[in-house]
Amino acid sequence: MIPAPLLLHAYRNAIFPMAMEDGEIAWFSPNPRTIIPIDETFHVPHGLRRTLKKNAFEIRIDTAFEKVIRHCAERDETWINGEIVESYVNLHRLGHAHSVEAWLDGRLGGGLYGVAIGGAFFGESMFHEVTDASKVALHALVIRMRARGFSLLDTQWMTPHLRTFGALEILRAAYQKRLQACVDDECRFAD
């Protein structure tokens, strides 16, 4: 297991771990870094707007953290191994890692997990078993972050999926400035 103080120190310094194919843990600090603006430039795709209007999903916070991370790891290619799961479940127990879950008819349909430090949320991974569930969870994450005074949503690397929400790449130096400006803010992600 990666010790919690080491993980938190790494995040505060723009570094995060991933498991490699051989099971070894490697540390990364991408340049450029991808963030999703949580202000008015956050883009809600048209299809997601329709889904949100139906209001079919129930959003829950931290009620199934371990289930969420294990679902995220269930891919043919994944950087989430047993050591990563154990390390983030431990961070969750300590109040630093959180899940945003989209439930449908009493079943976990999708969600995401990440780490909250100060006014920053470091999104780690997401999954869905029900169409749009992970997108609904991401939307709920942004709404929660706005309401609680967060200012930085880090998504590490750009993907076509994240681009649909208005994600943008910034140079590492600019990212580090944003991170240092908010990492000591007194924001509470969970109640």
PDB file of C-alpha atoms in Angstrom:
ATOM      1  CA  MET A   1       0.000   0.000   0.000  1.00  0.00           C
ATOM      2  CA  ILE A   2       1.184   3.507  -0.801  1.00  0.00           C
ATOM      3  CA  PRO A   3       1.301   5.428   2.504  1.00  0.00           C
ATOM      4  CA  ALA A   4      -1.372   8.142   2.746  1.00  0.00           C
ATOM      5  CA  PRO A   5       1.100  10.936   3.678  1.00  0.00           C
ATOM      6  CA  LEU A   6       3.158  10.142   0.557  1.00  0.00           C
ATOM      7  CA  LEU A   7       0.065  10.183  -1.684  1.00  0.00           C
ATOM      8  CA  LEU A   8      -1.161  13.485  -0.261  1.00  0.00           C
ATOM      9  CA  HIS A   9       2.296  15.059  -0.559  1.00  0.00           C
ATOM     10  CA  ALA A  10       2.484  13.937  -4.182  1.00  0.00           C
ATOM     11  CA  TYR A  11      -0.923  15.404  -5.064  1.00  0.00           C
ATOM     12  CA  ARG A  12      -0.023  18.699  -3.403  1.00  0.00           C
ATOM     13  CA  ASN A  13       3.002  18.764  -5.720  1.00  0.00           C
ATOM     14  CA  ALA A  14       1.181  17.896  -8.975  1.00  0.00           C
ATOM     15  CA  ILE A  15       2.229  14.216  -8.972  1.00  0.00           C
ATOM     16  CA  PHE A  16       0.055  11.082  -8.965  1.00  0.00           C
ATOM     17  CA  PRO A  17       0.672   7.311  -9.106  1.00  0.00           C
ATOM     18  CA  MET A  18      -0.376   4.680 -11.623  1.00  0.00           C
ATOM     19  CA  ALA A  19       0.303   0.951 -11.720  1.00  0.00           C
ATOM     20  CA  MET A  20       2.244  -0.237 -14.729  1.00  0.00           C
ATOM     21  CA  GLU A  21       1.674  -3.519 -16.584  1.00  0.00           C
ATOM     22  CA  ASP A  22       4.272  -5.275 -14.423  1.00  0.00           C
ATOM     23  CA  GLY A  23       2.506  -4.110 -11.242  1.00  0.00           C
ATOM     24  CA  GLU A  24       5.128  -1.536 -10.339  1.00  0.00           C
ATOM     25  CA  ILE A  25       3.887   1.896  -9.247  1.00  0.00           C
ATOM     26  CA  ALA A  26       5.101   4.812 -11.372  1.00  0.00           C
ATOM     27  CA  TRP A  27       4.648   8.513 -10.619  1.00  0.00           C
ATOM     28  CA  PHE A  28       3.476  11.089 -13.178  1.00  0.00           C
ATOM     29  CA  SER A  29       3.185  14.848 -13.626  1.00  0.00           C
ATOM     30  CA  PRO A  30       1.972  15.399 -17.213  1.00  0.00           C
ATOM     31  CA  ASN A  31       2.872  18.444 -19.248  1.00  0.00           C
ATOM     32  CA  PRO A  32       0.445  19.686 -20.416  1.00  0.00           C
ATOM     33  CA  ARG A  33      -2.069  18.921 -17.673  1.00  0.00           C
ATOM     34  CA  THR A  34      -5.794  18.627 -18.289  1.00  0.00           C
ATOM     35  CA  ILE A  35      -8.363  20.423 -16.171  1.00  0.00           C
ATOM     36  CA  ILE A  36     -12.106  20.885 -16.480  1.00  0.00           C
ATOM     37  CA  PRO A  37     -13.224  24.428 -15.731  1.00  0.00           C
ATOM     38  CA  ILE A  38     -15.993  24.359 -13.130  1.00  0.00           C
ATOM     39  CA  ASP A  39     -17.193  27.890 -13.841  1.00  0.00           C
ATOM     40  CA  GLU A  40     -19.657  28.828 -16.573  1.00  0.00           C
ATOM     41  CA  THR A  41     -17.330  27.407 -19.230  1.00  0.00           C
ATOM     42  CA  PHE A  42     -18.117  23.860 -18.053  1.00  0.00           C
ATOM     43  CA  HIS A  43     -19.964  22.408 -21.028  1.00  0.00           C
ATOM     44  CA  VAL A  44     -22.980  20.134 -20.602  1.00  0.00           C
ATOM     45  CA  PRO A  45     -23.386  18.153 -23.844  1.00  0.00           C
ATOM     46  CA  HIS A  46     -26.866  18.166 -25.407  1.00  0.00           C
ATOM     47  CA  GLY A  47     -27.509  14.457 -24.768  1.00  0.00           C
ATOM     48  CA  LEU A  48     -26.585  14.850 -21.108  1.00  0.00           C
ATOM     49  CA  ARG A  49     -28.970  17.809 -20.769  1.00  0.00           C
ATOM     50  CA  ARG A  50     -31.800  15.531 -21.891  1.00  0.00           C
ATOM     51  CA  THR A  51     -30.735  12.886 -19.380  1.00  0.00           C
ATOM     52  CA  LEU A  52     -30.528  15.444 -16.559  1.00  0.00           C
ATOM     53  CA  LYS A  53     -34.041  16.737 -17.358  1.00  0.00           C
ATOM     54  CA  LYS A  54     -35.411  13.235 -16.800  1.00  0.00           C
ATOM     55  CA  ASN A  55     -33.937  13.354 -13.279  1.00  0.00           C
ATOM     56  CA  ALA A  56     -33.889   9.535 -13.145  1.00  0.00           C
ATOM     57  CA  PHE A  57     -30.564   9.160 -11.321  1.00  0.00           C
ATOM     58  CA  GLU A  58     -30.066   9.536  -7.602  1.00  0.00           C
ATOM     59  CA  ILE A  59     -26.691  11.065  -6.734  1.00  0.00           C
ATOM     60  CA  ARG A  60     -24.943   9.742  -3.660  1.00  0.00           C
ATOM     61  CA  ILE A  61     -21.594  10.736  -2.200  1.00  0.00           C
ATOM     62  CA  ASP A  62     -19.229   8.205  -0.625  1.00  0.00           C
ATOM     63  CA  THR A  63     -21.804   5.451  -0.096  1.00  0.00           C
ATOM     64  CA  ALA A  64     -20.030   2.877  -2.295  1.00  0.00           C
ATOM     65  CA  PHE A  65     -16.454   4.115  -2.660  1.00  0.00           C
ATOM     66  CA  GLU A  66     -14.830   0.685  -2.872  1.00  0.00           C
ATOM     67  CA  LYS A  67     -17.427  -0.536  -5.384  1.00  0.00           C
ATOM     68  CA  VAL A  68     -16.753   2.507  -7.569  1.00  0.00           C
ATOM     69  CA  ILE A  69     -12.970   2.065  -7.612  1.00  0.00           C
ATOM     70  CA  ARG A  70     -13.306  -1.668  -8.277  1.00  0.00           C
ATOM     71  CA  HIS A  71     -15.692  -0.999 -11.186  1.00  0.00           C
ATOM     72  CA  CYS A  72     -13.187   1.534 -12.546  1.00  0.00           C
ATOM     73  CA  ALA A  73     -10.499  -1.164 -12.423  1.00  0.00           C
ATOM     74  CA  GLU A  74     -12.601  -3.681 -14.398  1.00  0.00           C
ATOM     75  CA  ARG A  75     -11.192  -2.893 -17.835  1.00  0.00           C
ATOM     76  CA  ASP A  76      -9.031  -4.812 -20.237  1.00  0.00           C
ATOM     77  CA  GLU A  77      -6.320  -2.190 -19.831  1.00  0.00           C
ATOM     78  CA  THR A  78      -6.152  -0.523 -16.433  1.00  0.00           C
ATOM     79  CA  TRP A  79      -3.676   1.301 -14.275  1.00  0.00           C
ATOM     80  CA  ILE A  80      -5.693   0.430 -11.155  1.00  0.00           C
ATOM     81  CA  ASN A  81      -4.239  -2.664  -9.512  1.00  0.00           C
ATOM     82  CA  GLY A  82      -4.736  -4.116  -6.024  1.00  0.00           C
ATOM     83  CA  GLU A  83      -2.175  -1.775  -4.470  1.00  0.00           C
ATOM     84  CA  ILE A  84      -3.890   1.269  -5.973  1.00  0.00           C
ATOM     85  CA  VAL A  85      -7.305   0.055  -4.757  1.00  0.00           C
ATOM     86  CA  GLU A  86      -5.971  -0.569  -1.240  1.00  0.00           C
ATOM     87  CA  SER A  87      -4.196   2.810  -1.157  1.00  0.00           C
ATOM     88  CA  TYR A  88      -7.256   4.812  -2.232  1.00  0.00           C
ATOM     89  CA  VAL A  89      -9.658   2.881   0.000  1.00  0.00           C
ATOM     90  CA  ASN A  90      -7.315   3.861   2.831  1.00  0.00           C
ATOM     91  CA  LEU A  91      -7.376   7.512   1.659  1.00  0.00           C
ATOM     92  CA  HIS A  92     -11.170   7.276   1.641  1.00  0.00           C
ATOM     93  CA  ARG A  93     -11.222   5.982   5.223  1.00  0.00           C
ATOM     94  CA  LEU A  94      -9.050   8.967   6.167  1.00  0.00           C
ATOM     95  CA  GLY A  95     -11.487  11.396   4.488  1.00  0.00           C
ATOM     96  CA  HIS A  96      -9.377  12.408   1.472  1.00  0.00           C
ATOM     97  CA  ALA A  97     -10.732  10.214  -1.350  1.00  0.00           C
ATOM     98  CA  HIS A  98     -14.362  10.426  -2.423  1.00  0.00           C
ATOM     99  CA  SER A  99     -16.839   8.894  -4.803  1.00  0.00           C
ATOM    100  CA  VAL A 100     -19.712  10.502  -6.659  1.00  0.00           C
ATOM    101  CA  GLU A 101     -22.243   7.823  -7.556  1.00  0.00           C
ATOM    102  CA  ALA A 102     -25.195   7.764  -9.952  1.00  0.00           C
ATOM    103  CA  TRP A 103     -27.814   5.263  -8.807  1.00  0.00           C
ATOM    104  CA  LEU A 104     -30.790   4.121 -10.873  1.00  0.00           C
ATOM    105  CA  ASP A 105     -33.609   2.070  -9.352  1.00  0.00           C
ATOM    106  CA  GLY A 106     -31.466   1.223  -6.322  1.00  0.00           C
ATOM    107  CA  ARG A 107     -28.522   0.024  -8.447  1.00  0.00           C
ATOM    108  CA  LEU A 108     -25.128   1.656  -8.879  1.00  0.00           C
ATOM    109  CA  GLY A 109     -25.200   2.719 -12.532  1.00  0.00           C
ATOM    110  CA  GLY A 110     -21.917   4.578 -12.659  1.00  0.00           C
ATOM    111  CA  GLY A 111     -19.680   7.000 -10.881  1.00  0.00           C
ATOM    112  CA  LEU A 112     -16.253   8.435 -10.345  1.00  0.00           C
ATOM    113  CA  TYR A 113     -13.685   8.754  -7.617  1.00  0.00           C
ATOM    114  CA  GLY A 114     -10.896  11.133  -6.803  1.00  0.00           C
ATOM    115  CA  VAL A 115      -8.956  12.952  -4.114  1.00  0.00           C
ATOM    116  CA  ALA A 116      -9.912  16.260  -2.510  1.00  0.00           C
ATOM    117  CA  ILE A 117      -7.243  18.487  -1.002  1.00  0.00           C
ATOM    118  CA  GLY A 118      -8.067  22.083  -0.159  1.00  0.00           C
ATOM    119  CA  GLY A 119      -9.914  23.617  -3.112  1.00  0.00           C
ATOM    120  CA  ALA A 120      -8.680  21.000  -5.583  1.00  0.00           C
ATOM    121  CA  PHE A 121     -10.323  17.762  -6.680  1.00  0.00           C
ATOM    122  CA  PHE A 122      -8.127  15.281  -8.517  1.00  0.00           C
ATOM    123  CA  GLY A 123     -10.388  13.110 -10.645  1.00  0.00           C
ATOM    124  CA  GLU A 124      -8.931   9.629 -10.955  1.00  0.00           C
ATOM    125  CA  SER A 125     -11.335   7.450 -12.894  1.00  0.00           C
ATOM    126  CA  MET A 126     -14.974   6.909 -13.822  1.00  0.00           C
ATOM    127  CA  PHE A 127     -17.162   4.057 -15.009  1.00  0.00           C
ATOM    128  CA  HIS A 128     -20.690   3.388 -16.167  1.00  0.00           C
ATOM    129  CA  GLU A 129     -22.920   0.349 -16.486  1.00  0.00           C
ATOM    130  CA  VAL A 130     -25.953   2.450 -17.378  1.00  0.00           C
ATOM    131  CA  THR A 131     -25.846   4.916 -20.277  1.00  0.00           C
ATOM    132  CA  ASP A 132     -24.872   8.452 -19.159  1.00  0.00           C
ATOM    133  CA  ALA A 133     -24.387   7.453 -15.506  1.00  0.00           C
ATOM    134  CA  SER A 134     -20.739   8.534 -15.351  1.00  0.00           C
ATOM    135  CA  LYS A 135     -21.599  11.787 -17.140  1.00  0.00           C
ATOM    136  CA  VAL A 136     -24.337  12.478 -14.599  1.00  0.00           C
ATOM    137  CA  ALA A 137     -21.800  11.823 -11.821  1.00  0.00           C
ATOM    138  CA  LEU A 138     -19.313  14.245 -13.415  1.00  0.00           C
ATOM    139  CA  HIS A 139     -22.003  16.914 -13.669  1.00  0.00           C
ATOM    140  CA  ALA A 140     -22.898  16.336 -10.004  1.00  0.00           C
ATOM    141  CA  LEU A 141     -19.214  16.626  -9.085  1.00  0.00           C
ATOM    142  CA  VAL A 142     -18.947  20.030 -10.762  1.00  0.00           C
ATOM    143  CA  ILE A 143     -22.138  21.273  -9.064  1.00  0.00           C
ATOM    144  CA  ARG A 144     -20.842  20.088  -5.680  1.00  0.00           C
ATOM    145  CA  MET A 145     -17.445  21.695  -6.233  1.00  0.00           C
ATOM    146  CA  ARG A 146     -19.037  25.034  -7.122  1.00  0.00           C
ATOM    147  CA  ALA A 147     -21.299  24.931  -4.080  1.00  0.00           C
ATOM    148  CA  ARG A 148     -18.422  24.153  -1.726  1.00  0.00           C
ATOM    149  CA  GLY A 149     -15.929  26.708  -3.010  1.00  0.00           C
ATOM    150  CA  PHE A 150     -13.573  24.418  -4.933  1.00  0.00           C
ATOM    151  CA  SER A 151     -11.687  25.979  -7.829  1.00  0.00           C
ATOM    152  CA  LEU A 152      -9.602  23.254  -9.540  1.00  0.00           C
ATOM    153  CA  LEU A 153     -10.805  20.020 -11.177  1.00  0.00           C
ATOM    154  CA  ASP A 154      -7.744  18.071 -12.358  1.00  0.00           C
ATOM    155  CA  THR A 155      -8.311  15.245 -14.848  1.00  0.00           C
ATOM    156  CA  GLN A 156      -4.633  14.584 -15.585  1.00  0.00           C
ATOM    157  CA  TRP A 157      -4.689  13.791 -19.350  1.00  0.00           C
ATOM    158  CA  MET A 158      -6.988  14.860 -22.168  1.00  0.00           C
ATOM    159  CA  THR A 159      -9.421  12.389 -23.691  1.00  0.00           C
ATOM    160  CA  PRO A 160     -12.078  12.941 -26.376  1.00  0.00           C
ATOM    161  CA  HIS A 161     -14.704  12.240 -23.691  1.00  0.00           C
ATOM    162  CA  LEU A 162     -13.390  14.968 -21.373  1.00  0.00           C
ATOM    163  CA  ARG A 163     -13.083  17.437 -24.251  1.00  0.00           C
ATOM    164  CA  THR A 164     -16.902  17.295 -24.659  1.00  0.00           C
ATOM    165  CA  PHE A 165     -17.192  18.893 -21.202  1.00  0.00           C
ATOM    166  CA  GLY A 166     -14.876  21.771 -22.028  1.00  0.00           C
ATOM    167  CA  ALA A 167     -11.679  20.224 -20.657  1.00  0.00           C
ATOM    168  CA  LEU A 168      -8.543  22.090 -21.581  1.00  0.00           C
ATOM    169  CA  GLU A 169      -4.832  21.512 -21.440  1.00  0.00           C
ATOM    170  CA  ILE A 170      -2.550  23.919 -19.636  1.00  0.00           C
ATOM    171  CA  LEU A 171       1.197  23.897 -19.197  1.00  0.00           C
ATOM    172  CA  ARG A 172       2.514  22.264 -16.032  1.00  0.00           C
ATOM    173  CA  ALA A 173       3.817  25.610 -14.700  1.00  0.00           C
ATOM    174  CA  ALA A 174       0.358  27.201 -15.058  1.00  0.00           C
ATOM    175  CA  TYR A 175      -1.243  24.138 -13.481  1.00  0.00           C
ATOM    176  CA  GLN A 176       1.143  24.276 -10.527  1.00  0.00           C
ATOM    177  CA  LYS A 177       0.287  27.954  -9.965  1.00  0.00           C
ATOM    178  CA  ARG A 178      -3.427  27.126  -9.916  1.00  0.00           C
ATOM    179  CA  LEU A 179      -2.805  24.187  -7.614  1.00  0.00           C
ATOM    180  CA  GLN A 180      -0.710  26.181  -5.144  1.00  0.00           C
ATOM    181  CA  ALA A 181      -3.323  28.955  -5.134  1.00  0.00           C
ATOM    182  CA  CYS A 182      -6.061  26.602  -3.901  1.00  0.00           C
ATOM    183  CA  VAL A 183      -4.490  23.581  -2.197  1.00  0.00           C
ATOM    184  CA  ASP A 184      -4.629  25.208   1.244  1.00  0.00           C
ATOM    185  CA  ASP A 185      -8.209  26.501   0.890  1.00  0.00           C
ATOM    186  CA  GLU A 186     -10.621  25.263   3.525  1.00  0.00           C
ATOM    187  CA  CYS A 187     -13.136  23.386   1.383  1.00  0.00           C
ATOM    188  CA  ARG A 188     -15.042  20.338   2.583  1.00  0.00           C
ATOM    189  CA  PHE A 189     -16.038  17.816  -0.051  1.00  0.00           C
ATOM    190  CA  ALA A 190     -18.035  15.524   2.228  1.00  0.00           C
ATOM    191  CA  ASP A 191     -20.452  16.340   5.021  1.00  0.00           C
TER     192      ASP A 191
END
